[in-house]
Short mmCIF file of N, CA and C in Angstrom, two decimals:
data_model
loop_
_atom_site.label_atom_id
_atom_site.label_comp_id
_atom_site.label_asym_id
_atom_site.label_seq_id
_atom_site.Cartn_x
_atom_site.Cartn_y
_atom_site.Cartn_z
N UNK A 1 -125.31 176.17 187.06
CA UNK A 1 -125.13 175.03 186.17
C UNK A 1 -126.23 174.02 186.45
N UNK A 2 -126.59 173.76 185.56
CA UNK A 2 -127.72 172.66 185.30
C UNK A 2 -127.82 171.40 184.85
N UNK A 3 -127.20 170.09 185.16
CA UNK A 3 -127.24 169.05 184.92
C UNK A 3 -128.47 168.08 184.54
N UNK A 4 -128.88 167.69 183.74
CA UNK A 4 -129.87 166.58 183.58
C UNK A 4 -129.30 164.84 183.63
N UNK A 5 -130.22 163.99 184.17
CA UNK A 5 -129.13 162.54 184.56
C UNK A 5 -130.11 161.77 184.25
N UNK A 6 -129.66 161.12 183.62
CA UNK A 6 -130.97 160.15 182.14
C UNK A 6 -130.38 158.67 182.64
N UNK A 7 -131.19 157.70 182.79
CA UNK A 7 -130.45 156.21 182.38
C UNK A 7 -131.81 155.11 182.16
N UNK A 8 -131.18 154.26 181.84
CA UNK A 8 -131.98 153.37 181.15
C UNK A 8 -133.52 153.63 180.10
N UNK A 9 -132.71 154.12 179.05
CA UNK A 9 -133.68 154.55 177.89
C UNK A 9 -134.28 153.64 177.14
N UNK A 10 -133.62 152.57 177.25
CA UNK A 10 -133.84 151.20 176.16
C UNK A 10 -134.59 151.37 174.77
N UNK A 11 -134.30 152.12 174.16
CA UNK A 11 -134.50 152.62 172.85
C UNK A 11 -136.09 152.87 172.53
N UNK A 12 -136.62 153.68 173.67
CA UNK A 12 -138.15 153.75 173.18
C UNK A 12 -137.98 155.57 173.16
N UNK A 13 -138.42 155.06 171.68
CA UNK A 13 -138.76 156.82 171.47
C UNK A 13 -139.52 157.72 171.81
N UNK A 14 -140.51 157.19 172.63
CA UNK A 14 -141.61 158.38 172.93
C UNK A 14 -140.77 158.51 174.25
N UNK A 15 -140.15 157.82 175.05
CA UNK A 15 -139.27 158.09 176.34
C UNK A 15 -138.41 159.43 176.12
N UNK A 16 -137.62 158.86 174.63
CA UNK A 16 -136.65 160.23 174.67
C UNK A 16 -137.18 161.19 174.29
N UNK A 17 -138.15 161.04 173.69
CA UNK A 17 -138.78 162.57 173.39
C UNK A 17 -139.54 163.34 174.51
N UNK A 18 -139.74 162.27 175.25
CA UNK A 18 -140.43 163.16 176.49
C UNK A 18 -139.42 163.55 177.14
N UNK A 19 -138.51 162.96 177.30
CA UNK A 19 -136.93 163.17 178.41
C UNK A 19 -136.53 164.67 177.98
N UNK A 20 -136.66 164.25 176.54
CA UNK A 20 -136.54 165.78 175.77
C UNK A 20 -136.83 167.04 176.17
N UNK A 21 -137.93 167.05 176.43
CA UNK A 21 -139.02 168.52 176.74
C UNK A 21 -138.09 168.97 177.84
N UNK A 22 -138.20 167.37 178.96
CA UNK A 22 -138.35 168.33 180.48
C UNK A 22 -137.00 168.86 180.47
N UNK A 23 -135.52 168.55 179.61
CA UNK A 23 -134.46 168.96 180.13
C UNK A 23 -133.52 170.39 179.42
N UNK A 24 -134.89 170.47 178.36
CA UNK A 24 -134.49 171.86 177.48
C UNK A 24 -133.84 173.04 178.39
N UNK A 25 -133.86 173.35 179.68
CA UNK A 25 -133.21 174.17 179.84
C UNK A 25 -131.60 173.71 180.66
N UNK A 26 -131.41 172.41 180.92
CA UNK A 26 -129.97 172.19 180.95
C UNK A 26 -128.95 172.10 180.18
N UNK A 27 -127.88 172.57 181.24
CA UNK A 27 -126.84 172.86 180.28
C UNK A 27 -125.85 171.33 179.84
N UNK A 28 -126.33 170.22 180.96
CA UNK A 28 -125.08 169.00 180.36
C UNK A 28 -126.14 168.17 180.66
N UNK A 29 -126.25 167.25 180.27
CA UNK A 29 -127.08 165.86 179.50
C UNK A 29 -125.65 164.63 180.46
N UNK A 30 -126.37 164.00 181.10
CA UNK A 30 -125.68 162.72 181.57
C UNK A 30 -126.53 161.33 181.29
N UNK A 31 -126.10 160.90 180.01
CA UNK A 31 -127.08 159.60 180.18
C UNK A 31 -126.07 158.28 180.84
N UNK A 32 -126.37 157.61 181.37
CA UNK A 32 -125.68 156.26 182.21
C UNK A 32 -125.69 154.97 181.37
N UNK A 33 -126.50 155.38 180.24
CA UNK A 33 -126.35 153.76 180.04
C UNK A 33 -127.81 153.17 179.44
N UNK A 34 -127.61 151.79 178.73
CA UNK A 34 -129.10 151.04 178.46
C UNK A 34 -129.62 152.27 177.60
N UNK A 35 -129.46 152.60 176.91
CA UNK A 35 -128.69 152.45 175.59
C UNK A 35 -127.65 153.52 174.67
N UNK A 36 -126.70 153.01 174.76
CA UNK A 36 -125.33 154.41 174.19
C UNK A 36 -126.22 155.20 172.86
N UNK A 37 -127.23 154.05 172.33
CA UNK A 37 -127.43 155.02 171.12
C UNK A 37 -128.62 155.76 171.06
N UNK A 38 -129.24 155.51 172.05
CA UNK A 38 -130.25 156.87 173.02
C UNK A 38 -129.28 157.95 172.98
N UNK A 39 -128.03 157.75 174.02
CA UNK A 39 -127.53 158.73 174.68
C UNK A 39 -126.66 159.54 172.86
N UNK A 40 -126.62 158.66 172.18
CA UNK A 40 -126.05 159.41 170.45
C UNK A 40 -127.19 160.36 170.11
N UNK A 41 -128.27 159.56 170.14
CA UNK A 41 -129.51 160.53 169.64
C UNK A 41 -129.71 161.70 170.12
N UNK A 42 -130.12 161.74 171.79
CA UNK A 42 -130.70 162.64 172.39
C UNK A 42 -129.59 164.07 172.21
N UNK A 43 -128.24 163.53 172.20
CA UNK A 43 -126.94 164.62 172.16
C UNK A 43 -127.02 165.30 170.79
N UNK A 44 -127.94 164.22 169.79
CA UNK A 44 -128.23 165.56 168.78
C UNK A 44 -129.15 166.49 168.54
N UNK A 45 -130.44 166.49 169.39
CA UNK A 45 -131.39 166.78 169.42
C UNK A 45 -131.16 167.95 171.14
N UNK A 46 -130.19 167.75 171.93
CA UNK A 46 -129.85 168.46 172.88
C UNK A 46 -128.52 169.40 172.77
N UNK A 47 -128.97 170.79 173.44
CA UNK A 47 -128.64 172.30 172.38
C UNK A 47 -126.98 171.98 173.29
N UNK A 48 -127.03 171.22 174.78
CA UNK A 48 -125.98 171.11 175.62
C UNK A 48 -124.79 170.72 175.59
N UNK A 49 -123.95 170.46 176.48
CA UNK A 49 -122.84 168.97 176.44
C UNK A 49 -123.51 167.86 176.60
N UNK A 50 -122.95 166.69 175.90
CA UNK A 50 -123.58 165.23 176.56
C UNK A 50 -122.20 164.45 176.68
N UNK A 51 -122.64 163.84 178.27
CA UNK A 51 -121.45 162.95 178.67
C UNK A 51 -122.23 161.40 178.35
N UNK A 52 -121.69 160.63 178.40
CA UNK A 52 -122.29 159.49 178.71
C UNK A 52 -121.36 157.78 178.81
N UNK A 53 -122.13 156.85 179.65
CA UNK A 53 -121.23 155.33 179.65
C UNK A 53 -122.21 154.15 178.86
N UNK A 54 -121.47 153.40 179.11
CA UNK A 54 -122.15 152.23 178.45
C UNK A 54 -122.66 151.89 179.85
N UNK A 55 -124.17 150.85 179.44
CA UNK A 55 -124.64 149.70 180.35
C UNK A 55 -124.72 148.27 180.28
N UNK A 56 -125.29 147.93 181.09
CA UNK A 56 -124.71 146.44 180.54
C UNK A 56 -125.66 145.88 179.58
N UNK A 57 -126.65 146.49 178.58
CA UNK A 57 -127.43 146.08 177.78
C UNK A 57 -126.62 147.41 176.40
N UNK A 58 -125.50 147.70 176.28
CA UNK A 58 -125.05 148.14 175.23
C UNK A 58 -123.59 147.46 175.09
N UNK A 59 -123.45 147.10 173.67
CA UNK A 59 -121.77 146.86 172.99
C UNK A 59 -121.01 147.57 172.33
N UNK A 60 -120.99 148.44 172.92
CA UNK A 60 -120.13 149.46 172.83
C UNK A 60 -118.99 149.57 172.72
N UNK A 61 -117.70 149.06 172.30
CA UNK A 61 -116.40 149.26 172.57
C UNK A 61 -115.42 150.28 172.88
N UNK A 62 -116.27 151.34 172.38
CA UNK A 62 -115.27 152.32 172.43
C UNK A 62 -116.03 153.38 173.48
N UNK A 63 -117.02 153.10 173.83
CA UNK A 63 -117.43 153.81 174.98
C UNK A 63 -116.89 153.52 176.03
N UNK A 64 -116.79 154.24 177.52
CA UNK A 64 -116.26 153.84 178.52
C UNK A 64 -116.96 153.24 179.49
N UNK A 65 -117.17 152.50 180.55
CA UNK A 65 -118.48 152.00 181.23
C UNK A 65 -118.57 152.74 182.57
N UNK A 66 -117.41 153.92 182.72
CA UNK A 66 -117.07 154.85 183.86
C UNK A 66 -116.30 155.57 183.51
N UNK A 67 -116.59 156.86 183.78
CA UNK A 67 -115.72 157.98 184.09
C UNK A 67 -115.98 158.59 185.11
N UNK A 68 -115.27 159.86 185.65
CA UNK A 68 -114.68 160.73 186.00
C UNK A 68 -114.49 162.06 185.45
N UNK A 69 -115.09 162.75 186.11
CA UNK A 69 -115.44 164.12 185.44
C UNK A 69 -115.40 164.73 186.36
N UNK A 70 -114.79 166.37 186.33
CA UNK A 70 -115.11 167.43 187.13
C UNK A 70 -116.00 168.74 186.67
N UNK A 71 -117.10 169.06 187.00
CA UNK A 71 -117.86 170.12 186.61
C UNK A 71 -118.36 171.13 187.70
N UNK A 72 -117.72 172.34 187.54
CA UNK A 72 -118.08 173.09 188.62
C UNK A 72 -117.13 172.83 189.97
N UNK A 73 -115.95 172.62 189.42
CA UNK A 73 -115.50 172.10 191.16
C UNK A 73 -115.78 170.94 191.60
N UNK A 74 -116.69 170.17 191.19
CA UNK A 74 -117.12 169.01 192.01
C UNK A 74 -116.63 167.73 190.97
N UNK A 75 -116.21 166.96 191.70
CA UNK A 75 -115.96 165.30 191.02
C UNK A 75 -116.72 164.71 190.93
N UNK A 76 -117.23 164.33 189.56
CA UNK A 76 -118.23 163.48 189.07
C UNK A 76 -117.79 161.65 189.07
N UNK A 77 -118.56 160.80 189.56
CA UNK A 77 -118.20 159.14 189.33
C UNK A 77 -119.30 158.91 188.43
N UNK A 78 -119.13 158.27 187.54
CA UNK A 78 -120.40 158.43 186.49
C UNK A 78 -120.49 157.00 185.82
N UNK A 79 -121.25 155.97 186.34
CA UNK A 79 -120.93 154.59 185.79
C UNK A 79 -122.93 154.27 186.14
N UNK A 80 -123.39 152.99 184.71
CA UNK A 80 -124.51 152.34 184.97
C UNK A 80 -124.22 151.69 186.32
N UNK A 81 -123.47 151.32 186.92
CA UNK A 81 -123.38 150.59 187.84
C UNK A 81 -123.80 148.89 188.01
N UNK A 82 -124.04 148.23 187.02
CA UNK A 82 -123.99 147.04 186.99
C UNK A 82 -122.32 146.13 187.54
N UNK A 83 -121.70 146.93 187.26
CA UNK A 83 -120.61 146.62 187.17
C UNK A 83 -119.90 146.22 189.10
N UNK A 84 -120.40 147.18 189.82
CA UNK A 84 -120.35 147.20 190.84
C UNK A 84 -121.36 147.08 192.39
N UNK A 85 -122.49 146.18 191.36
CA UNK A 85 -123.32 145.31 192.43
C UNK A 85 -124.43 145.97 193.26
N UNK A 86 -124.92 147.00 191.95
CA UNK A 86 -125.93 148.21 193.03
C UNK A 86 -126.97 148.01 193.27
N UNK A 87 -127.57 146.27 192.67
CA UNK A 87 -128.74 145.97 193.07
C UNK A 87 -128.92 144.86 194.45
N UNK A 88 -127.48 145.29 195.02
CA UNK A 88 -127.60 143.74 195.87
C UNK A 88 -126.89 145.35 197.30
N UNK A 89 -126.40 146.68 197.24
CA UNK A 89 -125.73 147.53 198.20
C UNK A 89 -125.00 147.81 197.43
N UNK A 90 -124.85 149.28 197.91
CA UNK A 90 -123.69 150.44 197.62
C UNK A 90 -122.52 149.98 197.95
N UNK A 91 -122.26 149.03 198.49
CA UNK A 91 -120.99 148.83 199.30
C UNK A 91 -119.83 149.28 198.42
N UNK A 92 -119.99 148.10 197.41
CA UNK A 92 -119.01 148.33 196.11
C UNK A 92 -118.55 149.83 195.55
N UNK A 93 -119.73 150.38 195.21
CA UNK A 93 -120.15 151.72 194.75
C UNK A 93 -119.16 152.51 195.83
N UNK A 94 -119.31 152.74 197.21
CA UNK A 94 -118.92 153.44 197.97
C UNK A 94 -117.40 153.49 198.19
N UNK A 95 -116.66 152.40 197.77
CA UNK A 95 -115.62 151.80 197.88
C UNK A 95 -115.19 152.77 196.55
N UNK A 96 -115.43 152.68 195.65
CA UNK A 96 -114.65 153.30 194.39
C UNK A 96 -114.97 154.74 194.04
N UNK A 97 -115.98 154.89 195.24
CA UNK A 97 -116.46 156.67 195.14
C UNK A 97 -115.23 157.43 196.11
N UNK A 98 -115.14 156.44 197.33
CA UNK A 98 -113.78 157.18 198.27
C UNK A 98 -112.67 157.14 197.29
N UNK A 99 -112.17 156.04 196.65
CA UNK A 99 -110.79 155.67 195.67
C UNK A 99 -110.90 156.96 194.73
N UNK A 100 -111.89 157.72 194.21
CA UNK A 100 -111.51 158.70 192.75
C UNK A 100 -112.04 159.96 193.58
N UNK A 101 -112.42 159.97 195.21
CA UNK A 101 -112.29 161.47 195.57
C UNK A 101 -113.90 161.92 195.25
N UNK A 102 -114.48 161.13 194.90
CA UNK A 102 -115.90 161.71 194.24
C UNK A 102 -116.65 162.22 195.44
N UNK A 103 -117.37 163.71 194.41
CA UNK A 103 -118.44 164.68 195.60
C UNK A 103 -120.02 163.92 195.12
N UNK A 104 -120.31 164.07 193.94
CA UNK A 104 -121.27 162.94 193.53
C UNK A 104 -121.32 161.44 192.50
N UNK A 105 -121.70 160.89 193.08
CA UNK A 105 -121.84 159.35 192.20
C UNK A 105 -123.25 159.54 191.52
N UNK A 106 -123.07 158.92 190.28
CA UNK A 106 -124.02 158.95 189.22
C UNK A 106 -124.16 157.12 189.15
N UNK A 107 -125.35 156.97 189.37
CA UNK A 107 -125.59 155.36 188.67
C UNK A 107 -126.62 155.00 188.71
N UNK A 108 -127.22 154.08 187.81
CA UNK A 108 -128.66 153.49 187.13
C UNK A 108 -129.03 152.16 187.57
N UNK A 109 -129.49 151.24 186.65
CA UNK A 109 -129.30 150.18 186.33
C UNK A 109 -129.79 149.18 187.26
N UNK A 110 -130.73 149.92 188.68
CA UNK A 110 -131.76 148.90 189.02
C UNK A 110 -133.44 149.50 188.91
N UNK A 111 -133.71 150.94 188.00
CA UNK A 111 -134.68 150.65 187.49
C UNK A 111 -135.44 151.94 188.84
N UNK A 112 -134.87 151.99 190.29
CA UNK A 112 -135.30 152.57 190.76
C UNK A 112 -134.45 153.93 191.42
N UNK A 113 -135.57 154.68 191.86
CA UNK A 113 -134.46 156.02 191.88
C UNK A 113 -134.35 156.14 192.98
N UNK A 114 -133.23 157.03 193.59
CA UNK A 114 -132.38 156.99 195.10
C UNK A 114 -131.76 158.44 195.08
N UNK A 115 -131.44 159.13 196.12
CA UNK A 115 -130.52 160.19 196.47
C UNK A 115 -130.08 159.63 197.66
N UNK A 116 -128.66 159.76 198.19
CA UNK A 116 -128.83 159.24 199.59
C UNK A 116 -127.09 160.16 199.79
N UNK A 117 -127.38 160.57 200.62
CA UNK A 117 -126.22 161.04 200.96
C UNK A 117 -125.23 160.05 201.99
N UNK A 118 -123.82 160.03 202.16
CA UNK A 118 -123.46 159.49 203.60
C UNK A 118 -121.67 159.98 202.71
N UNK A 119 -121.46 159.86 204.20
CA UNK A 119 -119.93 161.05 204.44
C UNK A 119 -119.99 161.73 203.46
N UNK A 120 -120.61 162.67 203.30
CA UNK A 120 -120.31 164.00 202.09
C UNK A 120 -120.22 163.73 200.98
N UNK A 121 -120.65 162.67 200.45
CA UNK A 121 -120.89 162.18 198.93
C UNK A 121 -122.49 162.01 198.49
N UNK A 122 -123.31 162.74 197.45
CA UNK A 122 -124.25 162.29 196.88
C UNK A 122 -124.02 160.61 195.99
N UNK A 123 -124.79 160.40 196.62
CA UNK A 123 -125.14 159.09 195.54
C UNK A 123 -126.59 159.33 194.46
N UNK A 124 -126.54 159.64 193.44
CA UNK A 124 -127.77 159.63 192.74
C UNK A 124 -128.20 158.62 191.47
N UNK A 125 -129.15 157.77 191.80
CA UNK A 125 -129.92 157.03 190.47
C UNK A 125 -131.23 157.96 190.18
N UNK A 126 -131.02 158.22 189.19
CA UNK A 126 -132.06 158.64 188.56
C UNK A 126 -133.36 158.08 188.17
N UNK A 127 -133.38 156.60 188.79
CA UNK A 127 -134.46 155.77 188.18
C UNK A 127 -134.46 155.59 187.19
N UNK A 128 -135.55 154.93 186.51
CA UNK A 128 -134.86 154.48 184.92
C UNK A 128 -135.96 155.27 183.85
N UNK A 129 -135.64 156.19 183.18
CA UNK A 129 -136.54 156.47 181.91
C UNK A 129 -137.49 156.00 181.64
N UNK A 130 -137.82 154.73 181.22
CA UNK A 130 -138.56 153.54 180.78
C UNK A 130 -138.41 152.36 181.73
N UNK A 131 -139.91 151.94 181.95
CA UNK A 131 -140.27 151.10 182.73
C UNK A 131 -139.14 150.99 184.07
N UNK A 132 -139.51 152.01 184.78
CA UNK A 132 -138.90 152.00 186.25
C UNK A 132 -139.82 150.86 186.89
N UNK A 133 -139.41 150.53 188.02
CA UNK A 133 -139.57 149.14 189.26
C UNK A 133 -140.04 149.90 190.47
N UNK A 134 -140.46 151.59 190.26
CA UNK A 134 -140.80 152.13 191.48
C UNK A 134 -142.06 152.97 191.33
N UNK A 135 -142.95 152.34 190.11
CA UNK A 135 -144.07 153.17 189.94
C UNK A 135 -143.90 154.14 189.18
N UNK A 136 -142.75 154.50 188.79
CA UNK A 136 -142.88 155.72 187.64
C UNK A 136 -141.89 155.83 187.05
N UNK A 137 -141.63 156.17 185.73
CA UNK A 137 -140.36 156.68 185.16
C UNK A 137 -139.70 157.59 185.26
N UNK A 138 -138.42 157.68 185.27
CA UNK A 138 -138.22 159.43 185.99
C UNK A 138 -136.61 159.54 185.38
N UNK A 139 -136.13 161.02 185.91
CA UNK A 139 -134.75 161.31 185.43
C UNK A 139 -134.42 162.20 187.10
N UNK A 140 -133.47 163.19 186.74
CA UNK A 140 -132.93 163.57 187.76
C UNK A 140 -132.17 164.84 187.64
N UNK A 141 -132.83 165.72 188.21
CA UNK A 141 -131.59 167.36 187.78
C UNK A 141 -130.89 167.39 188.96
N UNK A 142 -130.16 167.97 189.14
CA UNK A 142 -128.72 168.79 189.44
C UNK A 142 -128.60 170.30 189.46
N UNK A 143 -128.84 171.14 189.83
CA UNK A 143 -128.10 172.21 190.02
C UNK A 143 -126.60 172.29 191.10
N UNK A 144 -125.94 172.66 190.55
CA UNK A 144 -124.44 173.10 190.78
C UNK A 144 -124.79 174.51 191.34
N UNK A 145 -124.48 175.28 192.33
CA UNK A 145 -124.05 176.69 192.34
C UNK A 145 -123.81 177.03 193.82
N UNK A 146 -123.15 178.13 193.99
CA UNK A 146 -122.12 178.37 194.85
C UNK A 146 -122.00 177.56 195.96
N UNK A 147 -121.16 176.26 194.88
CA UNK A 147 -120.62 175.12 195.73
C UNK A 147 -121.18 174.29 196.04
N UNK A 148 -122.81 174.40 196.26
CA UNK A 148 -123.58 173.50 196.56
C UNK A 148 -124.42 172.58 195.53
N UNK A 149 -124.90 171.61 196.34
CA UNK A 149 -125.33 170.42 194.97
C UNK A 149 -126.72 169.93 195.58
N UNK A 150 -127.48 170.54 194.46
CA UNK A 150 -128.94 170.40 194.82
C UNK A 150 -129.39 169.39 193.49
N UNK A 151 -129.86 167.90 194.20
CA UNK A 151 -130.21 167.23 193.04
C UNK A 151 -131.84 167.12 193.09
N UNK A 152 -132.62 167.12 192.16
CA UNK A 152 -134.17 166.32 192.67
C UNK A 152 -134.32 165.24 191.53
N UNK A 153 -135.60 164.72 191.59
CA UNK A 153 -136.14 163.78 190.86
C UNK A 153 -136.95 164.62 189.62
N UNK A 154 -137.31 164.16 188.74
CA UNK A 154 -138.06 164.75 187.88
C UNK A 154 -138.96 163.54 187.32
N UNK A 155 -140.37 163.31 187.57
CA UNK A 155 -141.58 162.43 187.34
C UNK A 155 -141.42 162.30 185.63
N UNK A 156 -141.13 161.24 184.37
CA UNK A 156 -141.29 161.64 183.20
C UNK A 156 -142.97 161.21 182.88
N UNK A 157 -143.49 160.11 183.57
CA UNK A 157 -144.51 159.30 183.39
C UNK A 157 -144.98 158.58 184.73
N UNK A 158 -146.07 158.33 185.67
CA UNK A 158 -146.52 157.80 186.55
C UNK A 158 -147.28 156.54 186.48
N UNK A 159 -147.30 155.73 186.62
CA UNK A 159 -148.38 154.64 186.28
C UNK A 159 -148.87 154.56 187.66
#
């Protein structure tokens, strides 16, 4: 299983079209957020599943700003993370990843990208699509398989 993990698209189209290319061979599309109607678009133009939350630069109502998902056995926490203070520590984050049981946390929304493991939970930001804060724009795969969870970075653009 093949996961792709998208966030902060902010509605520039040459972003999603590049996001496009690199994730043609996954099977589920996770966008986080910044902007729900990226994450509408790209889900039509992507052959996969698409999950996705709101961020705090979408008004969304009927989107959720977190879920909870299981794929492959593993418990997904899947939020932009504005909500829970990820530009100031995980603390928050870590706190509601033990509460729902989660094997990986999904979250965006400071622009830069992270893997970090601690007690047996992935934490992954994908960095942000468009205009990342860490020198480059980027996304993030996932492979799932026998049991194990291999995430990397994926470069979309370098400045």
């Amino acid at each position: 299983m093949l996961i792709a993990v998208v966030s902060d698209t902010h509605r520039d189209t040459y972003t999603i079209n590049e996001v496009l290319k690199k994730i043609d061979k996954a099977d589920i599309l996770i966008h986080l957020g910044d902007n729900v109607a990226d994450a509408v678009e790209m889900s039509s133009k992507f052959k996969g599943r698409t999950i996705y939350v709101k961020g705090n630069c979408d008004y969304a109502p009927s989107v959720p700003s977190e879920i909870v998902e299981e794929i492959e056995g593993k418990k997904f926490f899947i939020t932009h993370g504005h909500n829970y203070g990820v530009k100031q520590s995980l603390g928050q984050l870590k706190q509601k990843a033990e509460l729902e049981g989660a094997h990986i946390v999904l979250y965006g929304h400071t622009h830069i990208s992270s893997i970090v493991y601690e007690e047996g939970v992935c934490y992954l930001n994908p960095g942000s699509a468009w205009q990342g804060r860490d020198g480059c724009e980027s996304i993030a795969m996932i492979e799932l398989k026998d049991s194990n969870i291999n995430p990397w970075l994926v470069i979309v653009r370098k400045y």
